[in-house]
CSV table of C-alpha atoms (C1' of nucleotides) in Angstrom, one decimal:
chain,number,residue,atom,x,y,z
A,1,MET,CA,-10.5,-5.2,-8.8
A,2,LYS,CA,-12.3,-8.5,-8.3
A,3,LYS,CA,-15.6,-9.3,-9.7
A,4,ARG,CA,-18.4,-9.3,-7.2
A,5,PRO,CA,-20.7,-12.3,-7.5
A,6,ALA,CA,-21.2,-12.3,-3.8
A,7,GLU,CA,-24.7,-12.7,-2.5
A,8,LYS,CA,-26.1,-14.4,-5.6
A,9,LYS,CA,-29.0,-16.8,-5.8
A,10,ASN,CA,-26.5,-19.7,-5.4
A,11,THR,CA,-26.0,-18.5,-1.8
A,12,HIS,CA,-29.0,-20.6,-0.9
A,13,PRO,CA,-28.8,-23.8,-2.9
A,14,GLU,CA,-32.2,-25.4,-2.2
A,15,GLN,CA,-31.4,-29.1,-2.3
A,16,THR,CA,-32.6,-30.3,-5.7
A,17,LYS,CA,-35.2,-32.8,-5.0
A,18,THR,CA,-34.5,-35.8,-7.2
A,19,ARG,CA,-38.1,-37.0,-7.4
A,20,ALA,CA,-37.1,-39.9,-9.6
A,21,SER,CA,-39.8,-42.1,-8.2
A,22,ARG,CA,-42.8,-40.2,-9.6
A,23,PRO,CA,-42.3,-39.2,-13.2
A,24,ARG,CA,-45.0,-37.9,-15.5
A,25,ASP,CA,-47.7,-36.9,-13.1
A,26,ALA,CA,-49.1,-33.6,-14.1
A,27,ALA,CA,-51.1,-32.9,-10.9
A,28,ALA,CA,-48.2,-33.9,-8.7
A,29,THR,CA,-45.8,-31.8,-10.6
A,30,ARG,CA,-48.1,-28.8,-10.4
A,31,ARG,CA,-48.4,-29.3,-6.7
A,32,ALA,CA,-44.6,-29.7,-6.2
A,33,ILE,CA,-44.0,-26.5,-8.1
A,34,LEU,CA,-46.6,-24.6,-6.0
A,35,ASP,CA,-45.1,-25.9,-2.8
A,36,SER,CA,-41.6,-25.0,-3.8
A,37,ALA,CA,-42.7,-21.6,-5.0
A,38,ARG,CA,-44.4,-20.9,-1.7
A,39,ARG,CA,-41.3,-21.8,0.3
A,40,ALA,CA,-39.1,-19.8,-2.0
A,41,PHE,CA,-41.3,-16.6,-2.2
A,42,ALA,CA,-41.7,-16.6,1.6
A,43,ARG,CA,-37.9,-16.7,2.2
A,44,PHE,CA,-36.6,-14.5,-0.6
A,45,GLY,CA,-39.6,-12.5,-2.0
A,46,TYR,CA,-40.8,-12.2,-5.6
A,47,ASP,CA,-37.6,-10.6,-6.9
A,48,GLY,CA,-35.3,-12.7,-4.8
A,49,VAL,CA,-36.0,-16.0,-6.5
A,50,GLY,CA,-35.7,-17.2,-10.1
A,51,VAL,CA,-37.8,-19.8,-11.8
A,52,ARG,CA,-34.7,-22.0,-11.8
A,53,ASP,CA,-34.6,-22.0,-8.0
A,54,ILE,CA,-38.2,-22.8,-7.8
A,55,ALA,CA,-38.0,-25.5,-10.4
A,56,ALA,CA,-35.0,-27.1,-8.7
A,57,GLY,CA,-36.8,-27.1,-5.4
A,58,ALA,CA,-39.6,-29.0,-7.0
A,59,GLY,CA,-37.3,-31.4,-8.8
A,60,VAL,CA,-38.2,-30.3,-12.3
A,61,THR,CA,-36.7,-28.0,-14.9
A,62,ALA,CA,-37.5,-24.3,-15.2
A,63,MET,CA,-39.4,-24.9,-18.4
A,64,LEU,CA,-42.3,-26.6,-16.7
A,65,ILE,CA,-43.1,-23.5,-14.7
A,66,ASN,CA,-44.0,-21.7,-17.8
A,67,ARG,CA,-45.7,-24.7,-19.2
A,68,TYR,CA,-48.0,-25.0,-16.1
A,69,PHE,CA,-48.4,-21.4,-15.1
A,70,GLY,CA,-47.6,-19.3,-18.1
A,71,SER,CA,-45.1,-17.1,-16.3
A,72,LYS,CA,-43.4,-16.4,-13.0
A,73,GLU,CA,-46.0,-13.7,-12.3
A,74,GLU,CA,-48.9,-16.0,-12.8
A,75,LEU,CA,-47.3,-18.6,-10.6
A,76,PHE,CA,-46.8,-15.9,-7.9
A,77,ALA,CA,-50.4,-14.9,-8.1
A,78,GLU,CA,-51.6,-18.5,-7.7
A,79,VAL,CA,-49.3,-19.0,-4.7
A,80,ALA,CA,-50.4,-15.8,-3.1
A,81,VAL,CA,-54.1,-16.5,-3.5
A,82,GLU,CA,-53.7,-20.0,-2.3
A,83,THR,CA,-51.6,-19.0,0.7
A,84,MET,CA,-53.8,-16.2,1.9
A,85,ALA,CA,-57.1,-18.0,1.2
A,86,THR,CA,-57.3,-19.5,4.7
A,87,PRO,CA,-56.2,-17.1,7.4
A,88,VAL,CA,-54.7,-18.8,10.4
A,89,ILE,CA,-54.9,-15.8,12.6
A,90,LEU,CA,-57.0,-12.6,12.6
A,91,THR,CA,-60.2,-14.6,12.1
A,92,PRO,CA,-63.6,-13.8,13.6
A,93,GLU,CA,-63.1,-16.8,15.9
A,94,PHE,CA,-60.2,-15.0,17.6
A,95,ILE,CA,-62.3,-11.9,18.2
A,96,ALA,CA,-65.2,-13.9,19.4
A,97,SER,CA,-63.1,-15.8,22.0
A,98,GLY,CA,-63.3,-14.9,25.6
A,99,CYS,CA,-60.2,-12.8,25.8
A,100,PRO,CA,-59.3,-12.0,22.2
A,101,ALA,CA,-56.3,-9.8,22.9
A,102,GLN,CA,-54.6,-12.4,24.9
A,103,THR,CA,-55.5,-15.2,22.5
A,104,MET,CA,-54.2,-13.3,19.5
A,105,ALA,CA,-51.1,-12.1,21.3
A,106,SER,CA,-50.2,-15.6,22.3
A,107,ALA,CA,-50.8,-16.9,18.8
A,108,LEU,CA,-48.8,-14.1,17.2
A,109,VAL,CA,-45.8,-14.8,19.4
A,110,GLN,CA,-45.9,-18.5,18.6
A,111,LEU,CA,-46.4,-18.1,14.9
A,112,THR,CA,-43.6,-15.5,14.4
A,113,LYS,CA,-40.9,-17.3,16.2
A,114,PRO,CA,-37.7,-16.5,14.3
A,115,ASP,CA,-37.5,-19.9,12.7
A,116,ALA,CA,-41.2,-20.6,12.3
A,117,THR,CA,-42.7,-20.9,8.9
A,118,PRO,CA,-46.5,-20.4,9.3
A,119,LEU,CA,-48.2,-17.2,8.5
A,120,GLU,CA,-46.5,-17.6,5.1
A,121,GLY,CA,-49.1,-15.5,3.3
A,122,PHE,CA,-48.2,-12.4,5.1
A,123,LEU,CA,-44.5,-13.1,4.9
A,124,ILE,CA,-44.7,-13.6,1.1
A,125,MET,CA,-46.4,-10.2,0.8
A,126,LEU,CA,-44.0,-8.4,3.1
A,127,ARG,CA,-41.0,-9.7,1.3
A,128,SER,CA,-42.5,-9.0,-2.1
A,129,ALA,CA,-44.0,-5.6,-1.4
A,130,ALA,CA,-41.4,-3.9,-3.6
A,131,SER,CA,-42.9,-5.5,-6.7
A,132,GLU,CA,-45.8,-3.6,-7.9
A,133,ARG,CA,-47.8,-6.5,-9.2
A,134,ALA,CA,-47.1,-8.5,-6.0
A,135,ALA,CA,-48.4,-5.6,-3.9
A,136,GLU,CA,-51.5,-5.4,-5.9
A,137,ILE,CA,-52.3,-9.1,-5.5
A,138,GLY,CA,-51.5,-8.9,-1.8
A,139,ARG,CA,-53.7,-5.9,-1.2
A,140,GLU,CA,-56.7,-7.6,-2.8
A,141,GLN,CA,-56.2,-10.8,-0.8
A,142,ILE,CA,-55.7,-8.9,2.5
A,143,GLU,CA,-58.8,-6.8,1.9
A,144,ALA,CA,-60.9,-9.9,0.9
A,145,HIS,CA,-59.8,-12.3,3.6
A,146,TYR,CA,-58.6,-10.2,6.5
A,147,GLN,CA,-59.8,-6.5,6.5
A,148,LYS,CA,-63.4,-7.3,5.8
A,149,THR,CA,-63.9,-10.1,8.2
A,150,LEU,CA,-61.9,-8.6,10.9
A,151,SER,CA,-63.7,-5.3,10.5
A,152,HIS,CA,-67.1,-7.0,10.8
A,153,ALA,CA,-66.1,-8.9,13.9
A,154,LEU,CA,-65.3,-5.7,15.8
A,155,ARG,CA,-67.8,-3.6,17.8
A,156,GLY,CA,-67.8,0.1,18.4
A,157,PRO,CA,-66.7,3.0,16.3
A,158,HIS,CA,-63.9,3.2,13.7
A,159,ARG,CA,-64.1,-0.5,13.0
A,160,ALA,CA,-62.3,-0.3,9.6
A,161,GLU,CA,-59.5,1.8,11.0
A,162,ARG,CA,-59.1,-0.4,14.0
A,163,ALA,CA,-59.1,-3.6,11.9
A,164,ALA,CA,-56.5,-2.1,9.6
A,165,VAL,CA,-54.2,-1.1,12.4
A,166,ILE,CA,-54.5,-4.6,13.9
A,167,LEU,CA,-53.4,-5.9,10.5
A,168,ALA,CA,-50.6,-3.4,10.4
A,169,MET,CA,-49.5,-4.3,13.8
A,170,VAL,CA,-49.4,-8.0,13.0
A,171,ALA,CA,-47.6,-7.3,9.8
A,172,GLY,CA,-45.1,-5.0,11.5
A,173,VAL,CA,-44.3,-7.6,14.2
A,174,GLN,CA,-43.8,-10.3,11.6
A,175,MET,CA,-41.7,-8.0,9.5
A,176,MET,CA,-39.4,-6.8,12.3
A,177,ARG,CA,-39.2,-10.2,14.0
A,178,GLN,CA,-39.0,-12.6,11.1
A,179,ALA,CA,-37.9,-10.7,8.1
A,180,MET,CA,-35.6,-8.1,9.7
A,181,GLY,CA,-34.6,-10.1,12.7
A,182,LEU,CA,-34.6,-7.2,15.1
A,183,PRO,CA,-33.0,-8.7,18.2
A,184,ALA,CA,-35.4,-7.1,20.7
A,185,LEU,CA,-38.2,-9.0,19.1
A,186,ALA,CA,-36.4,-12.1,17.8
A,187,ASN,CA,-34.8,-12.8,21.1
A,188,ALA,CA,-37.5,-11.5,23.4
A,189,LYS,CA,-38.8,-13.8,26.1
A,190,PRO,CA,-42.2,-15.0,24.7
A,191,ALA,CA,-44.0,-14.3,27.9
A,192,ALA,CA,-42.9,-10.7,28.1
A,193,LEU,CA,-43.6,-10.1,24.4
A,194,GLU,CA,-47.0,-11.7,24.8
A,195,ARG,CA,-47.9,-9.3,27.6
A,196,VAL,CA,-46.9,-6.3,25.7
A,197,LEU,CA,-48.7,-7.3,22.6
A,198,GLU,CA,-51.8,-8.2,24.6
A,199,ARG,CA,-52.0,-4.7,25.9
A,200,ALA,CA,-51.6,-3.1,22.5
A,201,LEU,CA,-54.1,-5.4,20.8
A,202,GLY,CA,-56.6,-4.9,23.6
A,203,ALA,CA,-56.5,-1.2,23.0
A,204,LEU,CA,-57.5,-1.9,19.4
A,205,ILE,CA,-60.0,-4.7,19.9
A,206,ASP,CA,-61.9,-3.4,22.9
A,207,PRO,CA,-64.4,-0.7,21.8
A,208,PRO,CA,-63.2,2.7,23.0
A,209,GLU,CA,-65.0,4.8,25.6
B,1,MET,CA,-47.1,-16.8,-27.5
B,2,LYS,CA,-45.8,-13.4,-27.0
B,3,LYS,CA,-42.7,-12.4,-25.0
B,4,ARG,CA,-43.4,-10.9,-21.7
B,5,PRO,CA,-41.3,-7.9,-21.0
B,6,ALA,CA,-44.2,-6.5,-19.1
B,7,GLU,CA,-43.6,-4.9,-15.7
B,8,LYS,CA,-40.0,-4.2,-16.4
B,9,LYS,CA,-37.9,-1.4,-15.0
B,10,ASN,CA,-38.9,0.7,-18.0
B,11,THR,CA,-42.4,0.8,-16.5
B,12,HIS,CA,-41.2,3.7,-14.4
B,13,PRO,CA,-38.9,5.8,-16.6
B,14,GLU,CA,-37.6,8.4,-14.2
B,15,GLN,CA,-37.1,11.4,-16.2
B,16,THR,CA,-33.5,11.6,-17.2
B,17,LYS,CA,-32.2,14.7,-15.6
B,18,THR,CA,-30.1,16.5,-18.2
B,19,ARG,CA,-27.9,18.3,-15.8
B,20,ALA,CA,-26.0,19.9,-18.7
B,21,SER,CA,-25.4,23.0,-16.8
B,22,ARG,CA,-23.1,21.6,-14.2
B,23,PRO,CA,-20.5,19.3,-15.7
B,24,ARG,CA,-17.5,17.9,-13.9
B,25,ASP,CA,-18.2,18.5,-10.3
B,26,ALA,CA,-17.3,15.5,-8.2
B,27,ALA,CA,-19.1,16.5,-5.1
B,28,ALA,CA,-22.3,17.5,-6.9
B,29,THR,CA,-22.3,14.3,-8.9
B,30,ARG,CA,-21.9,12.2,-5.8
B,31,ARG,CA,-24.7,14.1,-4.1
B,32,ALA,CA,-26.9,13.7,-7.2
B,33,ILE,CA,-26.4,10.0,-7.3
B,34,LEU,CA,-27.1,9.7,-3.6
B,35,ASP,CA,-30.4,11.6,-3.9
B,36,SER,CA,-31.5,9.6,-7.0
B,37,ALA,CA,-30.6,6.4,-5.2
B,38,ARG,CA,-32.6,7.4,-2.1
B,39,ARG,CA,-35.7,8.1,-4.2
B,40,ALA,CA,-35.3,4.9,-6.2
B,41,PHE,CA,-34.7,2.6,-3.3
B,42,ALA,CA,-37.6,4.0,-1.4
B,43,ARG,CA,-40.0,3.4,-4.3
B,44,PHE,CA,-38.8,0.1,-5.6
B,45,GLY,CA,-36.5,-1.5,-3.1
B,46,TYR,CA,-33.0,-2.8,-3.4
B,47,ASP,CA,-33.7,-5.4,-6.0
B,48,GLY,CA,-36.2,-3.3,-7.8
B,49,VAL,CA,-33.8,-0.8,-9.3
B,50,GLY,CA,-30.8,-1.1,-11.4
B,51,VAL,CA,-27.7,1.1,-11.4
B,52,ARG,CA,-28.8,2.4,-14.8
B,53,ASP,CA,-32.1,3.7,-13.3
B,54,ILE,CA,-30.3,5.4,-10.5
B,55,ALA,CA,-27.7,6.9,-12.8
B,56,ALA,CA,-30.4,8.2,-15.2
B,57,GLY,CA,-32.2,9.8,-12.3
B,58,ALA,CA,-29.0,11.6,-11.4
B,59,GLY,CA,-28.3,12.7,-15.0
B,60,VAL,CA,-25.1,10.6,-15.3
B,61,THR,CA,-24.1,7.3,-16.7
B,62,ALA,CA,-24.2,4.0,-14.8
B,63,MET,CA,-20.4,3.8,-14.7
B,64,LEU,CA,-20.1,6.7,-12.3
B,65,ILE,CA,-21.9,4.7,-9.6
B,66,ASN,CA,-19.2,2.2,-9.5
B,67,ARG,CA,-16.6,4.9,-9.8
B,68,TYR,CA,-17.9,6.8,-6.8
B,69,PHE,CA,-19.2,4.0,-4.6
B,70,GLY,CA,-17.5,0.8,-5.8
B,71,SER,CA,-20.7,-1.2,-6.1
B,72,LYS,CA,-24.5,-1.0,-5.9
B,73,GLU,CA,-24.4,-2.6,-2.5
B,74,GLU,CA,-22.0,0.0,-1.1
B,75,LEU,CA,-24.1,2.7,-2.6
B,76,PHE,CA,-27.2,1.2,-0.8
B,77,ALA,CA,-25.3,1.0,2.5
B,78,GLU,CA,-24.4,4.7,2.3
B,79,VAL,CA,-27.9,5.7,1.4
B,80,ALA,CA,-29.3,3.6,4.2
B,81,VAL,CA,-27.0,5.0,6.8
B,82,GLU,CA,-27.5,8.5,5.7
B,83,THR,CA,-31.3,8.2,5.6
B,84,MET,CA,-31.7,6.6,9.0
B,85,ALA,CA,-29.1,8.7,10.7
B,86,THR,CA,-31.5,11.4,11.8
B,87,PRO,CA,-34.8,9.9,12.9
B,88,VAL,CA,-37.8,12.2,12.3
B,89,ILE,CA,-40.1,10.3,14.6
B,90,LEU,CA,-39.7,7.9,17.4
B,91,THR,CA,-37.2,10.2,19.1
B,92,PRO,CA,-36.9,10.7,22.9
B,93,GLU,CA,-38.4,14.2,22.4
B,94,PHE,CA,-41.7,12.6,21.3
B,95,ILE,CA,-41.7,10.4,24.4
B,96,ALA,CA,-40.8,13.3,26.6
B,97,SER,CA,-43.6,15.4,25.3
B,98,GLY,CA,-46.7,16.0,27.4
B,99,CYS,CA,-49.0,13.5,25.6
B,100,PRO,CA,-46.5,11.3,23.6
B,101,ALA,CA,-49.1,8.9,22.3
B,102,GLN,CA,-51.2,11.7,20.7
B,103,THR,CA,-48.1,13.5,19.4
B,104,MET,CA,-46.7,10.4,17.8
B,105,ALA,CA,-50.0,9.3,16.4
B,106,SER,CA,-50.6,12.7,14.8
B,107,ALA,CA,-47.1,12.7,13.3
B,108,LEU,CA,-47.4,9.2,12.0
B,109,VAL,CA,-50.7,9.9,10.3
B,110,GLN,CA,-49.2,13.0,8.7
B,111,LEU,CA,-45.9,11.4,7.6
B,112,THR,CA,-47.5,8.3,6.1
B,113,LYS,CA,-50.0,10.0,3.9
B,114,PRO,CA,-50.2,7.9,0.7
B,115,ASP,CA,-48.3,10.3,-1.4
B,116,ALA,CA,-45.9,11.6,1.3
B,117,THR,CA,-42.2,11.0,1.0
B,118,PRO,CA,-40.7,11.5,4.4
B,119,LEU,CA,-39.8,8.6,6.7
B,120,GLU,CA,-37.9,7.3,3.7
B,121,GLY,CA,-35.5,5.4,5.9
B,122,PHE,CA,-38.1,3.0,7.1
B,123,LEU,CA,-39.7,2.7,3.6
B,124,ILE,CA,-36.3,1.8,2.0
B,125,MET,CA,-35.8,-0.9,4.5
B,126,LEU,CA,-39.4,-2.3,4.2
B,127,ARG,CA,-39.1,-2.4,0.5
B,128,SER,CA,-35.6,-3.9,0.5
B,129,ALA,CA,-36.1,-6.4,3.4
B,130,ALA,CA,-36.0,-9.4,1.0
B,131,SER,CA,-32.4,-8.7,0.2
B,132,GLU,CA,-30.2,-10.3,2.9
B,133,ARG,CA,-27.5,-7.6,2.9
B,134,ALA,CA,-30.1,-4.8,2.9
B,135,ALA,CA,-31.9,-6.3,5.8
B,136,GLU,CA,-28.6,-6.6,7.7
B,137,ILE,CA,-27.8,-2.9,7.1
B,138,GLY,CA,-31.3,-1.9,8.1
B,139,ARG,CA,-31.3,-3.9,11.3
B,140,GLU,CA,-28.1,-2.3,12.5
B,141,GLN,CA,-29.4,1.2,11.7
B,142,ILE,CA,-32.7,0.5,13.4
B,143,GLU,CA,-31.1,-0.9,16.5
B,144,ALA,CA,-28.6,2.0,16.7
B,145,HIS,CA,-30.9,4.9,16.0
B,146,TYR,CA,-34.3,3.8,17.1
B,147,GLN,CA,-34.5,0.7,19.3
B,148,LYS,CA,-31.9,1.9,21.8
B,149,THR,CA,-33.0,5.5,22.2
B,150,LEU,CA,-36.6,4.6,22.3
B,151,SER,CA,-36.1,1.9,24.8
B,152,HIS,CA,-34.2,4.3,27.1
B,153,ALA,CA,-36.9,6.9,26.9
B,154,LEU,CA,-39.6,4.6,28.2
B,155,ARG,CA,-40.4,3.9,31.8
B,156,GLY,CA,-41.6,0.8,33.5
B,157,PRO,CA,-41.0,-2.9,32.7
B,158,HIS,CA,-40.4,-4.6,29.4
B,159,ARG,CA,-38.9,-1.5,27.9
B,160,ALA,CA,-37.1,-3.3,25.1
B,161,GLU,CA,-40.1,-5.2,24.0
B,162,ARG,CA,-42.4,-2.2,24.2
B,163,ALA,CA,-40.0,-0.1,22.2
B,164,ALA,CA,-39.7,-2.9,19.6
B,165,VAL,CA,-43.4,-3.3,19.3
B,166,ILE,CA,-43.8,0.5,18.9
B,167,LEU,CA,-41.2,0.2,16.0
B,168,ALA,CA,-43.1,-2.7,14.6
B,169,MET,CA,-46.3,-0.8,14.7
B,170,VAL,CA,-44.9,2.2,13.0
B,171,ALA,CA,-43.3,0.0,10.4
B,172,GLY,CA,-46.6,-1.9,9.9
B,173,VAL,CA,-48.7,1.2,9.4
B,174,GLN,CA,-46.2,2.6,6.9
B,175,MET,CA,-46.0,-0.7,5.2
B,176,MET,CA,-49.8,-1.2,4.9
B,177,ARG,CA,-50.6,2.4,4.2
B,178,GLN,CA,-47.8,3.5,1.8
B,179,ALA,CA,-46.2,0.4,0.4
B,180,MET,CA,-49.3,-1.8,0.1
B,181,GLY,CA,-51.9,0.9,-0.2
B,182,LEU,CA,-54.5,-0.8,1.9
B,183,PRO,CA,-57.6,1.3,1.3
B,184,ALA,CA,-58.8,1.2,5.0
B,185,LEU,CA,-55.5,3.0,5.9
B,186,ALA,CA,-54.8,4.9,2.8
B,187,ASN,CA,-58.2,6.5,2.5
B,188,ALA,CA,-58.9,6.7,6.3
B,189,LYS,CA,-60.0,10.0,7.7
B,190,PRO,CA,-56.9,11.3,9.4
B,191,ALA,CA,-58.7,12.2,12.6
B,192,ALA,CA,-60.2,8.8,13.0
B,193,LEU,CA,-56.9,7.0,12.2
B,194,GLU,CA,-55.1,9.3,14.6
B,195,ARG,CA,-57.6,8.4,17.4
B,196,VAL,CA,-57.1,4.7,16.9
B,197,LEU,CA,-53.3,4.9,16.7
B,198,GLU,CA,-53.2,7.1,19.8
B,199,ARG,CA,-55.0,4.5,21.8
B,200,ALA,CA,-52.7,1.7,20.7
B,201,LEU,CA,-49.5,3.7,21.1
B,202,GLY,CA,-50.7,4.8,24.5
B,203,ALA,CA,-51.0,1.2,25.6
B,204,LEU,CA,-47.3,0.7,24.6
B,205,ILE,CA,-45.9,4.0,25.9
B,206,ASP,CA,-47.6,4.3,29.2
B,207,PRO,CA,-46.0,2.0,31.8
B,208,PRO,CA,-48.4,-1.0,32.5
B,209,GLU,CA,-50.0,-1.5,35.9
C,1,DG,C1',-44.9,-34.8,-19.9
C,2,DT,C1',-40.5,-33.7,-19.6
C,3,DC,C1',-36.2,-32.8,-21.3
C,4,DT,C1',-31.9,-30.1,-23.6
C,5,DA,C1',-30.7,-26.2,-26.1
C,6,DT,C1',-31.4,-21.6,-27.1
C,7,DA,C1',-33.4,-16.9,-27.9
C,8,DT,C1',-33.7,-12.4,-26.0
C,9,DA,C1',-33.0,-9.0,-22.8
C,10,DA,C1',-31.3,-6.8,-18.6
C,11,DT,C1',-28.2,-6.9,-15.0
C,12,DG,C1',-23.6,-5.2,-12.3
C,13,DA,C1',-19.2,-4.1,-13.4
C,14,DT,C1',-15.0,-2.9,-16.4
C,15,DA,C1',-11.7,-0.9,-20.2
C,16,DG,C1',-10.0,2.7,-22.4
C,17,DA,C1',-10.8,7.1,-25.2
C,18,DC,C1',-11.2,12.1,-24.5
D,1,DG,C1',-14.5,13.7,-14.5
D,2,DT,C1',-17.3,11.7,-17.7
D,3,DC,C1',-18.2,9.3,-21.6
D,4,DT,C1',-19.1,5.1,-25.1
D,5,DA,C1',-18.5,0.5,-25.8
D,6,DT,C1',-18.4,-4.0,-24.0
D,7,DC,C1',-17.9,-8.1,-20.9
D,8,DA,C1',-19.6,-11.8,-18.2
D,9,DT,C1',-23.5,-13.3,-15.9
D,10,DT,C1',-28.1,-14.2,-15.1
D,11,DA,C1',-33.0,-13.6,-16.0
D,12,DT,C1',-37.5,-15.3,-18.1
D,13,DA,C1',-39.4,-17.5,-21.7
D,14,DT,C1',-39.5,-20.4,-26.1
D,15,DA,C1',-38.5,-24.3,-29.7
D,16,DG,C1',-38.3,-28.7,-30.8
D,17,DA,C1',-36.5,-33.5,-29.7
D,18,DC,C1',-38.0,-37.8,-27.3
DNA sequence: GTCTATATAATGATAGAC
DNA sequence: GTCTATCATTATATAGAC
């Protein structure tokens, strides 16, 4: 029976950036590693990438990752914190807008197009949720930057629960549309999907009764 | 600087079932491996467990997994298919019930209690979505057993999109509540959470306009 | 500051005894 | 039908040269 090295990390050989024109710049190297790690974690999750992949994507050797960040786990933590620090959706501004449900629905449809790359913070967490440490980091970031602000921006009863379900809904859509690639979501006509999401989000944003 | 074997698989040493009282029973061994794999994949995802962990949980050696299933991937496929074959929620019966939104909301809150173990099919997929092959298997199962039946049970326009968003919402709640452990969901009062979910689900189930 | 080379451990899968 | 022992590969992390 044949060996089975199918679906290995080599399946996605990130082009090794040469980076020959900028040697010996600590800050730039650090930045390059962080960027490469952000891309890699968003695509393949915490367990799905090795430090070698990340290093290759940054044009350096794996050793430098430990030199600059101590370990893969600490690198992940720094990436996660950085990526989730500035929410691009689910902000108080969205809630404060004239028709928040429609605005959010439109933004969500745009930002989770199958090939789109924004909303990386959530995607990194969704793809890394199996890792205990990754889930812990993500939970703290979500609570600090999303749950709290969103909850405060709402009016009416059950604010915490409604904010959490809005979060869950956004995460679920992104999960099913981008990570799982469910055809009904991935291939949906944007206008129709927007309409459906607007209705559901409205039921969560508008104060009940 | 110390080595860092922290957060390794040994962090969760599934008690090695002795199983000394039932030697040499092919069917029973197969069943034991499947059960152990289901538990393990649901908790730690496809990449998060090794064949050794699964074998130990079944009280056998790792070799038998390859003997009975050929490979870890084939074992996962069989577990995924088996677990998602009989949906416990999101069935046409729920939609056909008198007040589907309330019924589904109540069931969802019950089934995603932080320590609950049902709805394993979805949980396995959510925790394994980073693995390309796992995502593929899950997508097929979700489409076959959830998306299609749910879509057919709905009335009105945009059925496919509404069914998909219902799926995304259920997945998102399970993700945030069970996998991530977001306090606002994990510690929410069941009645309040149920009310909020009922409203959102109603907006998706009830035909618009 | 960055490299090559290596240490150590864990992985999925296999060979052959009983 | 199940085991022990082992292979080949890959993982993260470290040591020391330049």
